[in-house]
């Protein structure tokens, strides 16, 4: 069976170019390339003779494969596209798509262990509501710039990003996306491929995600656990059939029970857990290590809000204390260095004023749902105050605390 990669430099994977369609080379050839925005047709001179290996072809220099093209058409076209890439002619036309796979407890990106330093991102304007006013395109430029300042390398959404231009912005900032493609049982699983298709070949897509704490909400339709677990498997298999090049994650609202892990098996590659634990996760990592699975886990939601309910005022120092303490524990238990955890996706990037009461007002309405745990310092969830960024764009103390925490690297 596969084993986790050791620390230290890993060999770079071969570049992969995705060709959507094309014709056999003549004096010149029309080819259609996925540019990350939309397919576009270009003409180019014929490349050298191919070295056919099924549908994969290499442009060779001596015994070395300089670049590999993956094509659903003929090998000769692969050599042509490879020649364009190596000559620099297509440098602005074709994006390099990294290899992503789960090996043991690790997520490998181009052969190197990857640690999540992430945020949940759900951009809705002041006065708007989710999901009808969700505005990825309107917020992405500003938000990606701020995320990059904090060293954020991944984000998770609560609705699918289907706009390649949004992903283009994140890719330029070296930020990956856990793209949530199925969340609500009201939608038939047959719609999943259509949501994936516009961005399926985009290099910013790190994982596909099915469900968000579906053990609590029954895929937002109050399904029984029996119905929900079967729906999870069906949705995950539809995702896999559509794109088997990216891992599939699901987000559970607590530690998944052993029977569920065994039932789901290899249909899910990684498990996200939403956990709020004041200043420490306690024995969580030992608990995860003892479960009957070799799959990796990650914290898909954690953190604290910036409003102190008893004091009835904003409390930025308390939020920063919790974010720092919890994130440092995630680093200490990272699968990069032998732990069970891929890292964490902090809740959340920016405040959401629509969650409690008037969407034009910043409400401080603390609640204590027992299933979700407790947040520091008042054990109350103030849903509109979890942002590292306030709605006016200002950076809270927790943002700077998060920015100062470095992603773990391999220790031999």
Coordinates of N, CA and C in Angstrom, one line a residue, residues 70-209:
X70 N -1.7 15.7 -21.6 CA -2.8 14.7 -21.4 C -3.9 15.1 -22.4
X71 N -4.2 14.2 -23.3 CA -5.2 14.6 -24.3 C -6.3 13.5 -24.5
X72 N -7.5 14.0 -24.8 CA -8.5 13.1 -25.1 C -8.6 12.8 -26.7
X73 N -7.6 13.4 -27.4 CA -7.6 13.2 -28.8 C -6.4 12.4 -29.2
X74 N -5.6 12.8 -30.2 CA -4.6 11.9 -30.7 C -3.2 12.3 -30.3
X75 N -2.3 11.3 -30.1 CA -0.9 11.6 -29.6 C -0.2 12.7 -30.3
X76 N -0.3 12.8 -31.6 CA 0.4 13.8 -32.4 C 0.1 15.2 -31.9
X77 N -1.2 15.5 -31.5 CA -1.5 16.8 -31.0 C -0.8 17.1 -29.6
X78 N -0.7 16.0 -28.9 CA 0.0 16.2 -27.6 C 1.4 16.7 -27.8
X79 N 2.1 16.1 -28.8 CA 3.5 16.6 -29.0 C 3.5 18.0 -29.5
X80 N 2.5 18.4 -30.3 CA 2.4 19.8 -30.7 C 2.3 20.7 -29.6
X81 N 1.3 20.4 -28.7 CA 1.1 21.3 -27.5 C 2.3 21.3 -26.6
X82 N 3.0 20.2 -26.4 CA 4.2 20.1 -25.6 C 5.3 21.0 -26.2
X83 N 5.4 21.0 -27.5 CA 6.4 21.8 -28.2 C 6.1 23.3 -28.0
X84 N 4.8 23.7 -28.1 CA 4.4 25.1 -27.8 C 4.8 25.5 -26.4
X85 N 4.5 24.7 -25.5 CA 4.8 25.0 -24.1 C 6.3 25.2 -23.8
X86 N 7.1 24.2 -24.3 CA 8.5 24.3 -24.1 C 9.2 25.5 -24.8
X87 N 8.6 25.9 -25.9 CA 9.2 27.0 -26.7 C 8.8 28.3 -26.1
X88 N 7.9 28.3 -25.1 CA 7.4 29.5 -24.5 C 6.2 30.1 -25.2
X89 N 5.8 29.6 -26.3 CA 4.7 30.2 -27.1 C 3.4 30.1 -26.4
X90 N 3.2 29.1 -25.5 CA 1.9 29.0 -24.9 C 2.0 29.4 -23.4
X91 N 3.0 30.0 -22.9 CA 3.2 30.3 -21.5 C 2.1 31.0 -20.9
X92 N 1.4 31.9 -21.7 CA 0.3 32.7 -21.1 C -1.0 32.0 -21.5
X93 N -1.0 30.9 -22.2 CA -2.3 30.3 -22.6 C -2.7 29.1 -21.8
X94 N -1.7 28.4 -21.3 CA -2.0 27.1 -20.6 C -1.5 27.2 -19.2
X95 N -2.3 26.8 -18.2 CA -1.8 26.8 -16.8 C -1.4 25.5 -16.4
X96 N -0.4 25.4 -15.6 CA 0.1 24.2 -15.0 C -0.8 23.7 -13.9
X97 N -1.3 22.5 -14.0 CA -2.2 22.0 -13.0 C -1.4 21.0 -12.1
X98 N -1.3 21.2 -10.8 CA -0.5 20.4 -10.0 C -1.2 19.0 -9.8
X99 N -0.4 18.0 -9.4 CA -0.9 16.7 -9.1 C -1.3 16.8 -7.6
X100 N -2.5 16.3 -7.2 CA -3.0 16.3 -5.9 C -3.5 15.0 -5.5
X101 N -3.0 14.4 -4.4 CA -3.5 13.1 -4.0 C -3.3 12.9 -2.5
X102 N -4.1 12.1 -1.9 CA -4.0 11.7 -0.5 C -3.2 10.4 -0.4
X103 N -2.1 10.5 0.4 CA -1.3 9.3 0.6 C -1.2 9.2 2.2
X104 N -1.8 8.1 2.7 CA -1.8 8.0 4.2 C -2.6 9.1 4.8
X105 N -1.9 9.7 5.8 CA -2.6 10.9 6.4 C -2.2 12.2 5.8
X106 N -1.5 12.2 4.7 CA -1.0 13.4 4.1 C -1.7 13.7 2.8
X107 N -1.8 15.0 2.5 CA -2.2 15.5 1.2 C -1.0 16.0 0.5
X108 N -0.7 15.4 -0.7 CA 0.5 15.7 -1.4 C 0.1 16.6 -2.6
X109 N 0.8 17.7 -2.7 CA 0.6 18.6 -3.9 C 2.0 18.6 -4.6
X110 N 2.0 18.0 -5.8 CA 3.2 17.8 -6.6 C 4.3 17.1 -5.7
X111 N 3.8 16.1 -5.0 CA 4.7 15.2 -4.2 C 5.1 15.7 -2.9
X112 N 4.7 16.9 -2.5 CA 5.1 17.5 -1.2 C 3.9 17.6 -0.3
X113 N 4.1 17.3 1.0 CA 3.0 17.4 2.0 C 2.5 18.8 2.1
X114 N 1.2 19.0 2.2 CA 0.6 20.3 2.2 C -0.2 20.4 3.5
X115 N 0.0 21.6 4.2 CA -0.7 21.9 5.4 C -1.7 23.0 5.2
X116 N -3.0 22.9 5.6 CA -4.0 23.9 5.4 C -3.8 25.0 6.4
X117 N -3.6 26.2 5.9 CA -3.8 27.4 6.7 C -4.9 28.2 6.0
X118 N -6.1 27.9 6.4 CA -7.2 28.4 5.6 C -8.2 29.2 6.3
X119 N -9.2 29.7 5.5 CA -10.4 30.4 6.0 C -11.6 29.9 5.2
X120 N -12.7 30.0 5.9 CA -14.0 29.8 5.2 C -14.4 31.2 4.6
X121 N -14.9 31.1 3.4 CA -15.2 32.4 2.6 C -16.6 32.3 2.1
X122 N -17.4 33.3 2.5 CA -18.8 33.4 2.1 C -19.2 34.8 1.9
X123 N -18.7 35.5 0.9 CA -18.8 36.9 0.7 C -20.2 37.4 0.4
X124 N -20.9 38.1 1.3 CA -22.2 38.7 1.2 C -22.1 40.1 1.6
X125 N -22.6 41.0 0.8 CA -22.6 42.4 1.1 C -23.4 42.8 2.3
X126 N -23.1 43.9 3.0 CA -23.9 44.4 4.1 C -25.3 44.6 3.6
X127 N -26.3 44.1 4.3 CA -27.7 44.2 3.8 C -28.2 43.1 3.0
X128 N -27.3 42.3 2.5 CA -27.6 41.1 1.7 C -27.9 39.9 2.5
X129 N -28.3 38.8 1.9 CA -28.6 37.6 2.5 C -27.9 36.4 1.7
X130 N -27.7 35.3 2.4 CA -27.2 34.1 1.8 C -28.3 33.2 1.5
X131 N -28.3 32.5 0.3 CA -27.3 32.6 -0.8 C -27.6 33.5 -1.9
X132 N -28.7 34.2 -1.9 CA -29.1 35.0 -3.1 C -28.2 36.2 -3.3
X133 N -27.5 36.7 -2.3 CA -26.6 37.8 -2.5 C -25.1 37.4 -2.4
X134 N -24.8 36.2 -2.5 CA -23.4 35.7 -2.5 C -22.7 36.3 -3.7
X135 N -21.6 36.9 -3.5 CA -20.9 37.7 -4.6 C -19.4 37.3 -4.7
X136 N -19.1 36.2 -5.2 CA -17.7 35.8 -5.3 C -16.9 36.8 -6.2
X137 N -17.5 37.1 -7.4 CA -16.8 38.0 -8.3 C -16.6 39.4 -7.7
X138 N -17.6 39.9 -7.0 CA -17.4 41.3 -6.5 C -16.4 41.4 -5.4
X139 N -16.1 40.3 -4.6 CA -15.2 40.4 -3.5 C -13.8 39.8 -3.7
X140 N -13.7 39.0 -4.8 CA -12.5 38.2 -4.9 C -11.2 39.0 -5.0
X141 N -11.2 40.0 -5.7 CA -9.9 40.8 -5.9 C -9.4 41.3 -4.5
X142 N -10.3 42.0 -3.8 CA -9.9 42.6 -2.5 C -9.6 41.5 -1.5
X143 N -10.5 40.5 -1.4 CA -10.3 39.5 -0.4 C -9.1 38.6 -0.6
X144 N -8.8 38.3 -1.8 CA -7.6 37.4 -2.1 C -6.3 38.2 -1.8
X145 N -6.3 39.5 -2.0 CA -5.1 40.3 -1.6 C -4.9 40.3 -0.1
X146 N -6.0 40.4 0.6 CA -5.9 40.4 2.1 C -5.5 39.0 2.6
X147 N -6.1 38.0 2.0 CA -5.7 36.6 2.4 C -4.2 36.3 2.2
X148 N -3.7 36.8 1.1 CA -2.3 36.5 0.8 C -1.4 37.2 1.8
X149 N -1.8 38.4 2.3 CA -1.0 39.1 3.3 C -0.9 38.2 4.6
X150 N -1.9 37.4 4.9 CA -1.9 36.6 6.1 C -1.2 35.2 5.8
X151 N -0.8 34.9 4.6 CA -0.2 33.6 4.3 C -1.2 32.5 4.2
X152 N -2.5 32.9 3.9 CA -3.5 31.9 3.8 C -3.3 31.1 2.4
X153 N -3.4 29.8 2.5 CA -3.1 29.0 1.3 C -4.3 28.2 0.8
X154 N -5.4 28.3 1.5 CA -6.6 27.5 1.1 C -7.8 28.1 1.6
X155 N -9.0 28.0 0.9 CA -10.2 28.4 1.5 C -11.3 27.4 1.2
X156 N -12.4 27.5 1.9 CA -13.5 26.6 1.7 C -14.8 27.5 1.5
X157 N -15.6 27.0 0.6 CA -16.9 27.8 0.3 C -18.1 27.0 0.8
X158 N -19.2 27.7 0.8 CA -20.5 27.1 1.2 C -21.4 26.9 0.0
X159 N -21.0 27.4 -1.1 CA -21.7 27.2 -2.4 C -20.6 27.0 -3.4
X160 N -20.8 26.3 -4.5 CA -19.7 26.1 -5.5 C -19.3 27.3 -6.2
X161 N -18.0 27.5 -6.4 CA -17.5 28.5 -7.3 C -17.5 27.8 -8.7
X162 N -18.2 28.4 -9.6 CA -18.3 27.9 -11.0 C -17.7 28.9 -12.0
X163 N -17.1 30.0 -11.5 CA -16.6 31.0 -12.4 C -15.1 30.9 -12.4
X164 N -14.5 30.5 -13.5 CA -13.0 30.3 -13.6 C -12.3 31.6 -13.3
X165 N -12.8 32.7 -13.6 CA -12.1 34.0 -13.4 C -12.0 34.3 -11.9
X166 N -12.9 33.8 -11.1 CA -12.7 33.9 -9.6 C -11.5 33.0 -9.2
X167 N -11.5 31.8 -9.7 CA -10.4 30.9 -9.4 C -9.0 31.5 -9.9
X168 N -9.1 32.2 -11.1 CA -7.8 32.8 -11.6 C -7.2 33.7 -10.6
X169 N -8.0 34.5 -9.9 CA -7.5 35.5 -8.9 C -6.8 34.7 -7.8
X170 N -7.5 33.7 -7.3 CA -6.9 33.0 -6.2 C -5.6 32.3 -6.6
X171 N -5.6 31.7 -7.8 CA -4.4 31.0 -8.3 C -3.2 31.9 -8.4
X172 N -3.4 33.2 -8.8 CA -2.3 34.1 -8.9 C -1.7 34.4 -7.5
X173 N -2.5 34.2 -6.5 CA -2.1 34.5 -5.1 C -1.7 33.2 -4.4
X174 N -1.6 32.1 -5.1 CA -1.2 30.8 -4.6 C -2.1 30.3 -3.5
X175 N -3.4 30.5 -3.7 CA -4.5 30.1 -2.8 C -5.3 29.1 -3.4
X176 N -5.4 27.9 -2.8 CA -6.2 26.8 -3.3 C -7.7 26.9 -2.8
X177 N -8.5 26.1 -3.4 CA -10.0 26.2 -3.0 C -10.5 24.7 -2.8
X178 N -11.1 24.6 -1.6 CA -11.9 23.4 -1.4 C -13.3 23.7 -1.9
X179 N -13.7 23.3 -3.1 CA -14.9 23.7 -3.7 C -16.1 22.8 -3.4
X180 N -17.1 23.4 -2.7 CA -18.2 22.6 -2.2 C -19.2 22.5 -3.3
X181 N -19.3 21.3 -3.9 CA -20.2 21.1 -5.1 C -21.5 20.4 -4.8
X182 N -21.7 19.9 -3.5 CA -23.0 19.3 -3.2 C -23.3 19.5 -1.7
X183 N -24.3 20.3 -1.4 CA -24.6 20.6 0.0 C -26.1 20.3 0.4
X184 N -27.0 20.4 -0.5 CA -28.4 20.4 -0.2 C -29.1 19.3 -1.0
X185 N -29.8 18.5 -0.2 CA -30.5 17.3 -0.8 C -31.7 17.8 -1.7
X186 N -32.0 19.0 -1.6 CA -33.1 19.5 -2.6 C -32.6 19.4 -4.0
X187 N -31.3 19.4 -4.2 CA -30.7 19.3 -5.5 C -30.3 17.9 -5.8
X188 N -30.7 17.4 -7.0 CA -30.4 16.0 -7.4 C -28.9 15.9 -7.6
X189 N -28.4 14.7 -7.3 CA -26.9 14.5 -7.5 C -26.6 14.5 -8.9
X190 N -27.5 14.3 -9.8 CA -27.3 14.4 -11.2 C -26.8 15.8 -11.7
X191 N -27.0 16.8 -10.8 CA -26.6 18.2 -11.2 C -25.1 18.4 -10.9
X192 N -24.5 17.5 -10.2 CA -23.1 17.7 -9.8 C -22.1 17.9 -10.9
X193 N -22.1 17.1 -12.0 CA -21.2 17.3 -13.1 C -21.3 18.7 -13.7
X194 N -22.5 19.2 -13.8 CA -22.7 20.5 -14.4 C -22.1 21.6 -13.5
X195 N -22.0 21.4 -12.2 CA -21.4 22.4 -11.3 C -19.9 22.3 -11.4
X196 N -19.4 21.1 -11.6 CA -17.9 20.9 -11.7 C -17.3 21.3 -13.0
X197 N -18.1 21.1 -14.1 CA -17.5 21.2 -15.5 C -16.8 22.6 -15.7
X198 N -17.4 23.7 -15.4 CA -16.7 25.0 -15.7 C -15.4 25.2 -15.1
X199 N -15.1 24.5 -14.0 CA -13.8 24.7 -13.3 C -13.0 23.5 -13.1
X200 N -13.5 22.4 -13.7 CA -12.9 21.1 -13.3 C -11.4 21.0 -13.6
X201 N -10.9 21.6 -14.6 CA -9.5 21.6 -15.0 C -8.7 22.7 -14.4
X202 N -9.3 23.5 -13.5 CA -8.6 24.7 -13.0 C -7.6 24.3 -12.0
X203 N -6.4 24.8 -12.0 CA -5.4 24.4 -11.0 C -5.6 24.8 -9.6
X204 N -6.5 25.8 -9.4 CA -6.8 26.2 -8.0 C -7.7 25.3 -7.2
X205 N -8.3 24.4 -7.9 CA -9.2 23.4 -7.2 C -8.3 22.3 -6.6
X206 N -8.4 22.3 -5.2 CA -7.6 21.4 -4.5 C -8.3 20.1 -4.1
X207 N -9.6 20.3 -3.7 CA -10.5 19.2 -3.4 C -11.9 19.6 -3.8
X208 N -12.7 18.5 -4.0 CA -14.2 18.7 -4.1 C -14.7 18.4 -2.7
X209 N -15.8 19.1 -2.3 CA -16.4 18.9 -1.0 C -17.8 18.6 -1.1

